[in-house]
PDB file of C-alpha atoms in Angstrom:
ATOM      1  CA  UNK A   1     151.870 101.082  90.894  1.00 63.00           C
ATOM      2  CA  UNK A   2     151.285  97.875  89.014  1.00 63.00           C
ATOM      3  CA  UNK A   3     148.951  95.249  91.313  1.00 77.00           C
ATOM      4  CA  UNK A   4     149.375  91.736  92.521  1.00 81.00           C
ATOM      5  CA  UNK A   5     150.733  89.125  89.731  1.00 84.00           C
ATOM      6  CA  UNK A   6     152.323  91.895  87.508  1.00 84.00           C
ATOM      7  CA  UNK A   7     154.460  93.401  90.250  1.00 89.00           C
ATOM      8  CA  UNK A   8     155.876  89.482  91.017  1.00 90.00           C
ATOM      9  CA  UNK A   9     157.091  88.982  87.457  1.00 90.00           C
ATOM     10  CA  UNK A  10     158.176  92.346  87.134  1.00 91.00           C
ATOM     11  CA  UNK A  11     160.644  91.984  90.045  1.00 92.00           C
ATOM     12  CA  UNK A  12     161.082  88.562  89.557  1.00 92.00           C
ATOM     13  CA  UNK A  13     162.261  89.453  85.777  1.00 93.00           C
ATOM     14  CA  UNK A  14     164.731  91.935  87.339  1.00 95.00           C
ATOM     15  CA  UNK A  15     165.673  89.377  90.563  1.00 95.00           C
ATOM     16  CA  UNK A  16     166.785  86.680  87.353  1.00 95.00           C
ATOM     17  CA  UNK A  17     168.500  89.695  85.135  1.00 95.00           C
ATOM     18  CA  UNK A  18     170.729  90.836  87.561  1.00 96.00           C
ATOM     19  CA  UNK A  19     171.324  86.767  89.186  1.00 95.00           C
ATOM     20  CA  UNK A  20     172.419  85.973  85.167  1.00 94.00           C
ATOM     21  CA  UNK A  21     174.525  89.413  85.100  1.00 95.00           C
ATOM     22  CA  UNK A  22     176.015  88.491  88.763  1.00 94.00           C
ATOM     23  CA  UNK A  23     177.293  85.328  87.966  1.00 93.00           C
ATOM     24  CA  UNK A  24     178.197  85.903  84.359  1.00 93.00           C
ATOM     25  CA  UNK A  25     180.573  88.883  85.008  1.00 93.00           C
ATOM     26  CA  UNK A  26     182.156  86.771  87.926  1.00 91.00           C
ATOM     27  CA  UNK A  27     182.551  84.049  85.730  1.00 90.00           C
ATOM     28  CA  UNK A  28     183.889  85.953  82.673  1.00 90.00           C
ATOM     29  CA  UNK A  29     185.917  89.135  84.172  1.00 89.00           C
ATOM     30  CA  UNK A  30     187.032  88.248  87.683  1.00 88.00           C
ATOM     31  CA  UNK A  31     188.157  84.506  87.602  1.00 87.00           C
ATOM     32  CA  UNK A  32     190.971  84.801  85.779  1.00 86.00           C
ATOM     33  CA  UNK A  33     192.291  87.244  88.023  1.00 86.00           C
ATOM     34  CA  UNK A  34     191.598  84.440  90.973  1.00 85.00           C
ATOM     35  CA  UNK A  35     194.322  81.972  92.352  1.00 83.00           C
ATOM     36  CA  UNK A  36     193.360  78.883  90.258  1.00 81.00           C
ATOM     37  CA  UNK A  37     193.384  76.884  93.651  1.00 83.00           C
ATOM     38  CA  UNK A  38     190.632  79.599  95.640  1.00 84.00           C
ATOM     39  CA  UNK A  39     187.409  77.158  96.745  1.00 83.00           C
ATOM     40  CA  UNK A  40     185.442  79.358  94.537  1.00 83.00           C
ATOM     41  CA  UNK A  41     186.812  77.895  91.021  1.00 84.00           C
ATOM     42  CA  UNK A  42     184.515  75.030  92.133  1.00 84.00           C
ATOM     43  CA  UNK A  43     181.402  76.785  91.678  1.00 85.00           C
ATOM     44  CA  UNK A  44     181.715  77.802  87.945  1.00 86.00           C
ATOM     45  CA  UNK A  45     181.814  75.428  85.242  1.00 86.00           C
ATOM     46  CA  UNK A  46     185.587  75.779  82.763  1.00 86.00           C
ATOM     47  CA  UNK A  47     185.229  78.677  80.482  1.00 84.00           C
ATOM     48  CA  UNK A  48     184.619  77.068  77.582  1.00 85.00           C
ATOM     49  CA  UNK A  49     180.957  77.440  78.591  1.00 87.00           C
ATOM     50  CA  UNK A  50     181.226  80.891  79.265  1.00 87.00           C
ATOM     51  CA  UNK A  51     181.019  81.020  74.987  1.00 89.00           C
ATOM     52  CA  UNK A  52     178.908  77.892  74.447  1.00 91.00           C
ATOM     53  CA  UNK A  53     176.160  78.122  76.780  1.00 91.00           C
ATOM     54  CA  UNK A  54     175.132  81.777  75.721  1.00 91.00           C
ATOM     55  CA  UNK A  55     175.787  80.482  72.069  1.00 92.00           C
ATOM     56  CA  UNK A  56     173.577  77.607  71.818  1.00 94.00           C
ATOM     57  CA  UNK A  57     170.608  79.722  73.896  1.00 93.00           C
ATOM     58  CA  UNK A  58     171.136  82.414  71.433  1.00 92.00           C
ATOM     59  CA  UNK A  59     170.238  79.948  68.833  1.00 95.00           C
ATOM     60  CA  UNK A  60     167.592  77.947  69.966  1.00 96.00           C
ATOM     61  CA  UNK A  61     165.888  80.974  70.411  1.00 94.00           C
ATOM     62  CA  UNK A  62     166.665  82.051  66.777  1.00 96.00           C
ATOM     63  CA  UNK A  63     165.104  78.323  65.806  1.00 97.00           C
ATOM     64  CA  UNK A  64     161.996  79.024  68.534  1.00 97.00           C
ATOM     65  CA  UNK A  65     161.676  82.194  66.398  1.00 97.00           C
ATOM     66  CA  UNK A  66     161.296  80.454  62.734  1.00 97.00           C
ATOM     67  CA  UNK A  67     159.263  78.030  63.285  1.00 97.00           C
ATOM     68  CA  UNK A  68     157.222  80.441  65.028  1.00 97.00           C
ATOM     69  CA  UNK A  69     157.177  82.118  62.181  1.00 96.00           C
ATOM     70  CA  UNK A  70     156.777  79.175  59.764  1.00 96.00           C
ATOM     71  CA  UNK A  71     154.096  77.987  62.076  1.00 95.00           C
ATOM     72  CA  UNK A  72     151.884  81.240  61.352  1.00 95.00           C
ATOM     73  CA  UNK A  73     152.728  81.727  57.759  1.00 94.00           C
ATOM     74  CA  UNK A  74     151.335  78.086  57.089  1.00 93.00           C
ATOM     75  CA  UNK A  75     148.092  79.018  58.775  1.00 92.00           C
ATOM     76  CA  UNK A  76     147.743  81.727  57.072  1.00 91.00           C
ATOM     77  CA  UNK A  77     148.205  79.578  54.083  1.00 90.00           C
ATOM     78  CA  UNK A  78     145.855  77.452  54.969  1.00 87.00           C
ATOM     79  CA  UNK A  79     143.071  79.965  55.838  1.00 84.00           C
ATOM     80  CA  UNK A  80     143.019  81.596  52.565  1.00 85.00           C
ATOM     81  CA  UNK A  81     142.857  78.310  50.494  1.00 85.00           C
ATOM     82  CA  UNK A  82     139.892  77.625  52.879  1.00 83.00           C
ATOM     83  CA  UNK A  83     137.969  80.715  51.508  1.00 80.00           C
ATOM     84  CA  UNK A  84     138.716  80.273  48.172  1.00 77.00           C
TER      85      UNK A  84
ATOM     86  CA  UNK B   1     174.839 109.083  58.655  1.00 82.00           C
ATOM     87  CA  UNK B   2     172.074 106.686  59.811  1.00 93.00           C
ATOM     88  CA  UNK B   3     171.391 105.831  63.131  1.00 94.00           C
ATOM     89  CA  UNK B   4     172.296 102.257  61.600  1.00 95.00           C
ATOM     90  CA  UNK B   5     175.006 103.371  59.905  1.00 96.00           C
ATOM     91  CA  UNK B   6     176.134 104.785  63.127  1.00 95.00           C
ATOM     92  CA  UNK B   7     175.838 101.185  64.865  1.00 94.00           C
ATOM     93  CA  UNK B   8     177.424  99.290  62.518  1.00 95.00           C
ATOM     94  CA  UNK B   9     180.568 101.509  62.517  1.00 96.00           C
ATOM     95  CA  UNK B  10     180.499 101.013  66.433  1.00 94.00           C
ATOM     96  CA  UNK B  11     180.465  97.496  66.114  1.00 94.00           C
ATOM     97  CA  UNK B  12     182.515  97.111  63.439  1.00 95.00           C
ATOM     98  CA  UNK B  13     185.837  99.135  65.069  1.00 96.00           C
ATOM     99  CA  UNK B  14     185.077  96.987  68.533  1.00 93.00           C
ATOM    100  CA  UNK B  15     184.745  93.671  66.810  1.00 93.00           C
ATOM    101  CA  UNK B  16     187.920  95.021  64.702  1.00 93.00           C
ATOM    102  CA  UNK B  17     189.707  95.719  67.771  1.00 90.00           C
ATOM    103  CA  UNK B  18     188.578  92.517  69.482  1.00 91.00           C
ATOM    104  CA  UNK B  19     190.139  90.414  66.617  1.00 89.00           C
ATOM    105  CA  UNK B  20     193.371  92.463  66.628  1.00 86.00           C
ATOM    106  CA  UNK B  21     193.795  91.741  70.176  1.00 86.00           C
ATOM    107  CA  UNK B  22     192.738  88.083  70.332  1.00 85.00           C
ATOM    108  CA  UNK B  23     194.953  87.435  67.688  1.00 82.00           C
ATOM    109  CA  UNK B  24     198.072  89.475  68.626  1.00 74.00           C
ATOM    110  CA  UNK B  25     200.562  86.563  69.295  1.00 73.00           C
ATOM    111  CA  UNK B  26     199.803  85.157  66.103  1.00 73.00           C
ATOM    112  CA  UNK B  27     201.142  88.661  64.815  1.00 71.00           C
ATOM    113  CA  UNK B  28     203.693  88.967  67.527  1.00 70.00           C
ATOM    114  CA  UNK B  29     202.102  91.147  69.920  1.00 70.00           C
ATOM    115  CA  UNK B  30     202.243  89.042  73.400  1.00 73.00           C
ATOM    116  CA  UNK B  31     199.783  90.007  76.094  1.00 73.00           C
ATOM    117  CA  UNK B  32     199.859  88.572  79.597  1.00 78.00           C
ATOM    118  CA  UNK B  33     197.906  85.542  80.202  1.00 80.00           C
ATOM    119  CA  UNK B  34     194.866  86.721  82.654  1.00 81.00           C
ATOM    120  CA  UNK B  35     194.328  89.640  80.073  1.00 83.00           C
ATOM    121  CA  UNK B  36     193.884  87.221  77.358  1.00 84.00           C
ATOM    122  CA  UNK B  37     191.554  84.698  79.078  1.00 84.00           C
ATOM    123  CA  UNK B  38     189.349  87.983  79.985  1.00 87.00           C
ATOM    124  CA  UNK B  39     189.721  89.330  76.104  1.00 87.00           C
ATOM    125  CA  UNK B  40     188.660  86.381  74.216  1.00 86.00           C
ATOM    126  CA  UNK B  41     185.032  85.716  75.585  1.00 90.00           C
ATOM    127  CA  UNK B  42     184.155  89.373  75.213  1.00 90.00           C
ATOM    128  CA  UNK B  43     181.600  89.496  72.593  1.00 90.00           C
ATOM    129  CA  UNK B  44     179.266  87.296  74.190  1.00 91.00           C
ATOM    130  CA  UNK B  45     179.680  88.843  77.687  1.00 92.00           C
ATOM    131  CA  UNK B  46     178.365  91.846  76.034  1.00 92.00           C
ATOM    132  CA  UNK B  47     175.686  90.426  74.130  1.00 91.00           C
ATOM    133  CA  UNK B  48     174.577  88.792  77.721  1.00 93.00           C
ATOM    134  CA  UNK B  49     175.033  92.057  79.367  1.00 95.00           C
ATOM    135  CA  UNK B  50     172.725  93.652  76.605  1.00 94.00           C
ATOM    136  CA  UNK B  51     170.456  90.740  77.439  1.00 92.00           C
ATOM    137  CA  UNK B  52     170.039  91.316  80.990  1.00 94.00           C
ATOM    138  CA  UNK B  53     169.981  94.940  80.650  1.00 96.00           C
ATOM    139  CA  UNK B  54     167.098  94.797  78.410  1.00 95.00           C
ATOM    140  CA  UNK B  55     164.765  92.081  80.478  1.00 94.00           C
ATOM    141  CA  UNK B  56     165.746  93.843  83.438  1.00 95.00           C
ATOM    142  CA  UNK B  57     164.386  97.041  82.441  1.00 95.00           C
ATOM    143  CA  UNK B  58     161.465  95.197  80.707  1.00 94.00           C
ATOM    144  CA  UNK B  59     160.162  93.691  84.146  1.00 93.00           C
ATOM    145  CA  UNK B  60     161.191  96.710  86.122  1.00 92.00           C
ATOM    146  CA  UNK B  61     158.496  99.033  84.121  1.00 91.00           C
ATOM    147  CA  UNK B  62     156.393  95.964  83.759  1.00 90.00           C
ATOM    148  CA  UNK B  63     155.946  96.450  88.019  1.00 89.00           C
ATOM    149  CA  UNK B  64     156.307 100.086  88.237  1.00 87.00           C
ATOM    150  CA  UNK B  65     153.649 100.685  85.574  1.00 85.00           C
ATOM    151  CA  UNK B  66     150.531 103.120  87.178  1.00 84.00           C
ATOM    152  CA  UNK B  67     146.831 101.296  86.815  1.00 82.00           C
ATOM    153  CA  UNK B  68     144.066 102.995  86.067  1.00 86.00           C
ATOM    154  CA  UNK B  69     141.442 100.843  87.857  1.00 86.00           C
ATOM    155  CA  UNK B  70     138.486 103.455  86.918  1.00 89.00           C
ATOM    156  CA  UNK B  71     139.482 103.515  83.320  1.00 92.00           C
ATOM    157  CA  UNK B  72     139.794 100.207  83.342  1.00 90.00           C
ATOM    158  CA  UNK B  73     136.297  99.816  84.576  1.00 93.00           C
ATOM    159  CA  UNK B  74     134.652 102.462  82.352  1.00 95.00           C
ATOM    160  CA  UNK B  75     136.416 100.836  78.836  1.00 95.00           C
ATOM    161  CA  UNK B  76     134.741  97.548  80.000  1.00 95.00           C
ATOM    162  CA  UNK B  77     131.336  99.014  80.245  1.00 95.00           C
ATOM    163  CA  UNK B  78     131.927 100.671  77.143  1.00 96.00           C
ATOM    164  CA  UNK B  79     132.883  98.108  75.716  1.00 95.00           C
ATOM    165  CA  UNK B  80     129.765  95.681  76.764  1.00 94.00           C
ATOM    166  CA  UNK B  81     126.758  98.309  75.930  1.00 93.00           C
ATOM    167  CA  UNK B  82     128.805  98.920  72.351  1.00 93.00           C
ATOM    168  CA  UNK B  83     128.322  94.488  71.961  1.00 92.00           C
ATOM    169  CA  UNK B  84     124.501  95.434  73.339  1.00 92.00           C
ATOM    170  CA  UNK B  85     124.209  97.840  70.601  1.00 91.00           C
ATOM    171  CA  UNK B  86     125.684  95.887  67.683  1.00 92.00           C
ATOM    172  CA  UNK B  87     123.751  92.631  68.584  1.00 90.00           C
ATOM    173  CA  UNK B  88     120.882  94.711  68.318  1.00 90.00           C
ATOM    174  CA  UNK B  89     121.195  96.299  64.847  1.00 90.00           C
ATOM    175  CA  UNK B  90     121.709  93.210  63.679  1.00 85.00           C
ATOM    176  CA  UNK B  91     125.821  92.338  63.800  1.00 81.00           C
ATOM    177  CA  UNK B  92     126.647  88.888  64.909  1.00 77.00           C
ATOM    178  CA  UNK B  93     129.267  87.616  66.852  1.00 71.00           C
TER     179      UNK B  93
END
């Protein structure tokens, strides 16, 4: 078995995965199905943001990505000129 | 057929299927209300399900994974009296 701070993210990674997959089906699939005027409507935000929030994390990571990559390219770059 | 090939058809007759269905009434077919409100954000429930799925198993085998503390040791040694050597013979580092 893995030791001391790799066990804690590894079951903190799976604590936060199934938290996300918890509230997201709840949210998404079983909702609708609730009496709009149940206390628990109060606890989720209108389902717009079911769509939006995933949406705009999916692309800021896609952004995080490129100029990740851009970031490395240009160093490259940079490193050859150097030894020429 | 490729196992992309094989994906993309997947994807393609669900997303097909998901269109259909979202836009029924438009076409005439009517569907009660609670079904649509589940239908139309289904795309990116999967693609968060996927998500989870995928970090969850990621930090599950990240703290089930077995240590070798004496091979760790050993490569470390190894690893120092290999430097020793090199330095010697001349490699700089």
């Amino acid at each position: 078995m893995a030791t001391g701070t790799d066990q804690v993210v590894g079951l903190g990674l799976v604590a936060v995965s199934l938290l996300v997959f918890t509230y997201y089906t709840v949210w998404v699939i079983l909702l609708p199905f609730i009496d709009s005027q149940h206390a628990i409507h109060k606890y989720f935000l209108p389902r717009a943001y079911a769509v939006g929030i995933p949406l705009a994390a999916g692309l800021l990571l896609l952004l995080f990505v490129g100029v990740f990559i851009t970031y490395v390219m240009l160093k490259n770059q940079k490193v050859t000129r150097k030894v020429q | 057929m490729t196992k992309l090939a094989q994906w993309l058809w997947g994807l393609a007759l669900l997303g097909s299927t998901w269109a259909a269905l979202t836009m029924g009434p438009t076409l005439g077919l009517e569907l009660p209300l609670t079904c649509r409100e589940v239908l139309w954000p289904l795309p990116a429930y999967l693609l968060v399900t996927v998500g989870c799925f995928a970090l969850g198993t990621v930090g599950y085998r990240v703290a089930t994974f077995h240590d070798c503390e004496d091979a760790a040791l050993e490569l470390q040694t190894q690893i120092q009296e290999a430097r020793a050597d090199l330095v010697r013979k001349g490699l700089l580092f």
